[in-house]
Amino acid sequence: MEGSLGFHFLTFLIIPLPNFFIFCTGHTDSEVRCIDTERRALLTFKQDLIDPSNRLSSWTVDGDCCHWVGVVCHNLTAHIHQLHLRSFPPVWDDSMTDEQYRAQDEAYERSKFGGKLNPSLLDLKHLNYFDLSFNNFSASPIPEFLGSMKSLTSLNLSNAGFVGRIPHQLGNLSNLLYLNLGSDDFSGLYVNNLRWLSGLPLLQHLAMSYVNLSKASDWLRVTDTLPSLFELRLSDCQLPFIPPTPTVNFSSLLTLDLSWNQFDNTLIPSWIFGLRNLVSLDLSGNNFQGPIPVDLQNTTSLRHLDLSGSNFNSSIPNWLYSFSRLEFLLLSSNNLRGTISSAIGNLTSAISIDLSFNELGGKLPRSLGSLCNLREIRLSFNKWSQEISEILESLSGCLSDRLEVLGLSDSQLHGHLKDELGLFKNLSKLYLQNNSISGPLPLSLGNLSSLTYLYLSDNQLEGTLPLSLGSLSSLIYLILSNNLFNGTVPQNFGQLSKLQVLHIESNMLEGVVSKSHFSNLTRLVAFSASGNRLTLNVSHDWTPPFQLFTLSLRSWNLGPEFPLWLCSQRILFYLDISSTQISDVIPPSFWNLSSQFSYLNLSHNQINGEIPNNPSILSTSIIDLSSNHFKGSLPYISSSVIVLDLSDNSFSKSISSFLCFKMNDSKSIGYLNLEKNNLSGKIPDCWMKWNSLVVLNLANNNFSGNFPASIGSLTLLKSLHLYNNKFSGNLPSSLRNCENLVIIDVAKNEFVGSIPSWIGHRFSSLMILILHSNNFHGHIPKELCALTSLQILDLSHNKLSGGEIPKEVTSLQELRSLNLSYNLLIGSIPENIGAMGSLESIDFSMNQLSGQIPSSMSSLTFLNHLNLSNNNLTRKIPLSTQLQSFNASDFIGNKLCGLPLSNNCTINDVNPDKENKGSEHNGGLEVDWFFVSMALGFVVGFWGVCGPLLLNKQWRIMYFQFLYHMGYKLKSLVLL
């Protein structure tokens, strides 16, 4: 609190300070002993409390209650005045490890009071201060009897776990100065109205954050009637709108927090800017629109302004730079555009400026460096397009020994980091990730002895990692990933004793890493160094000094033996040691730890042996064991697994035990990949409990038989891969229930029957349909042409016949690849095929298509693969840059001419007039008997052969059967 707000608030706190110090020191005046009725009231109150850590052990029957923990008595009357029964959540400290924080958090959870509040508290007639905050009275409403404790001036029930409707009886506490019913998260408290607040005329502080006030349409009218109110906090209260009341008093209001309510208001109501004494205004997270309101300049007393998370979509108005008293300016996430004016130098009191997550650009004004009180500058996620050295130079004046936080990540910065960086001696947090900063790291970086957070990832930094990094003894986070660093890892990294998070992945580091690199990293909890060419050289019995949460060493050399030191990591939940040249059997001690993982990736090694058949072992959410040499039966998995990839291994035998294990338990798995193993046999009808599956891949195995009907229970399925097995029978009709399918690939199986027409009706989102190399027969159903999202259609290598290629196929405007080759299709190529402008590949080869190539095909500008060979196509190939660019082999086996074929169509293109010059000389009466005899021969031959076939049905049937079988045999010979 600053200014008048700070004065009022401190005055309020100072009133009970003497008694508070008495409470903290654990004693009162030696002559004072508590009053017996009040002592008995506290003992009765204690009986209904749940006290898991026995915090109230001093509350005994024969004790002096004025000496009890949490009790403060008046030093003259001995009446109980205060009850301090709050619990204390851990507060994050940069020097604290995650493990230490967790330990404190666990201690806090154990220390919380619970149970219920006993009405015996009503016997404490002089109680004026009652704090029960940060406890756990879950599923319990706030007791109505608290409204009868008329002497209360301060009531704090924040974060205490109470739920339900706030009792209106609290409005009887007419002496109340301080009321906090808020929370840091969803509380479960609500009100129907706030009329009861009008009974609290002395109220100065009201906090109800996260209380559901969606029905309290009277919130502004009621709070405006509280003449002494100087602090109002109603963030995250689900308030629907701010009433546009023209006259609002709030004459004493110093702090107004209405953040994160998602108001329906388009603009900020003008009455807010009439609050001339307002010191702190927080309207963040409410999605106001339009420009920043000009009336805001009337609130000249502002010290703290937070308008972040709105949609102002304007430039920063110049009058905003005139707030010379403003200390905290927070305008992040607002779509602000334009530049920052040099007038920002007028904000001489500014301590923190946050303009991140906007569309600001240009250059940062040098006047920013003249704001000598600045401690934090957050300008990330903008478009500064400036050299980083220029920015640092402009800030290196009076800020060089004062600036603590500098955020410029995702800002399109470029250039080199130069030695001026070392001038910022008090810099604690530096965020420069995701820019285009290049060059080596300056040696002066080692001067930043206060640096705790250093983010330089996703740049173009190069060269070796300087030894000066090892002198940053305060570092907690060091993020250097996704750069171009080369050379070795300095051994003095091992001296960074406070380091908790180290990310150096995706660089070009190489060489050996030994135990000396980790010697003092006792606080390290996250180590990510994947994508480098590093070798870990430690002894077989090495025990690391750290306990990690996350470890990622992909592409390191850890093998050939399995790294046993991993078994010492008791809290590891993310592990990636894929592609690390391990060719060993996994020890049982590691499998015993695996249940603690949330992510486990051992893929692309040569790990062998069998996985123990214990579902508690494979209970990790995400498991990738692909591309190894695991063998034996598939292991049982826990219902908690979400992603499982066992592809490219040597698992064998049946899938039945794996699939049907614990059929009463529904599986959570969404991704299952068993591709490229030696699994065989029939698929059991056990898919009913796998209904969370989104991706199912059983390709490249030896499965056989009909696919079971229970596949229809996978209603969330989007991707189905059955490629290269021996499945037979029809596609199961129950598959039509899987309406979310995007990919169907059942190629290289032995499926039979016609292609189901319901595919076109049921799968409106289908993008890939691959049915090639099966035994489907019949015609191509026109219903497939309703699949408007289809991009790949492959029906090749089947026995499709009957109808032509459906003309409706040209409506598939998204289609990229169309393969109908190796079938028995007849008819012509659809004339309007040129309308399929997205086509990149067409294969109609090895069919019986006839007619000419449609001229519209020449307009397929994206076409890069075409095969029309071995059909009955005739006439000239249409002229276009596209079609003539293909090989002649793409057109052979037809009766075509023109480029790229060697037959240049000269015979077909001759002029009939020029061919009949002789007839012109004879008056046009000369008869060419060659053509006459050819015509007569054709007539005689046709009726000699076809006449009996037309007249005799039996002959006709036998003849066409003969032709069909001969044609099929000839085609088979050609294929062989």
Coordinates of C-alpha atoms in Angstrom, one line a residue, residues 90-107 453 455 476-477 497-503 521-527 546-550 571-573:
P90 CA 4.3 -22.1 2.0
V91 CA 5.7 -19.0 0.3
W92 CA 8.0 -19.6 -2.7
D93 CA 11.5 -18.4 -2.2
D94 CA 14.0 -18.3 -5.0
S95 CA 16.5 -20.0 -2.7
M96 CA 14.1 -22.9 -2.1
T97 CA 14.2 -26.1 -4.0
D98 CA 11.1 -27.7 -5.3
E99 CA 11.6 -30.5 -2.8
Q100 CA 11.8 -28.1 0.0
Y101 CA 8.7 -26.3 -1.2
R102 CA 6.8 -29.6 -1.5
A103 CA 7.9 -30.5 2.0
Q104 CA 6.5 -27.2 3.3
D105 CA 3.3 -27.7 1.4
E106 CA 2.8 -31.1 2.8
A107 CA 3.4 -29.7 6.3
Y453 CA 16.7 -16.6 -14.0
Y455 CA 16.4 -17.4 -20.4
I476 CA 18.2 -21.0 -10.2
Y477 CA 17.0 -21.3 -13.8
S497 CA 24.8 -24.9 -6.0
K498 CA 21.5 -23.1 -6.3
L499 CA 20.7 -24.3 -9.8
Q500 CA 17.3 -26.1 -10.0
V501 CA 16.5 -26.1 -13.7
L502 CA 19.1 -26.6 -16.5
H503 CA 18.0 -26.7 -20.1
L521 CA 24.1 -29.5 -8.1
T522 CA 22.2 -30.8 -5.0
R523 CA 19.1 -28.7 -5.8
L524 CA 18.8 -29.7 -9.4
V525 CA 15.3 -30.9 -10.2
A526 CA 15.0 -30.5 -14.0
F527 CA 17.8 -31.4 -16.5
F546 CA 20.4 -34.6 -6.9
Q547 CA 16.8 -35.9 -7.0
L548 CA 15.3 -35.0 -10.3
F549 CA 11.6 -34.5 -11.4
T550 CA 12.4 -34.4 -15.1
I571 CA 10.8 -38.6 -7.4
L572 CA 11.4 -38.8 -11.2
F573 CA 8.2 -38.4 -13.2

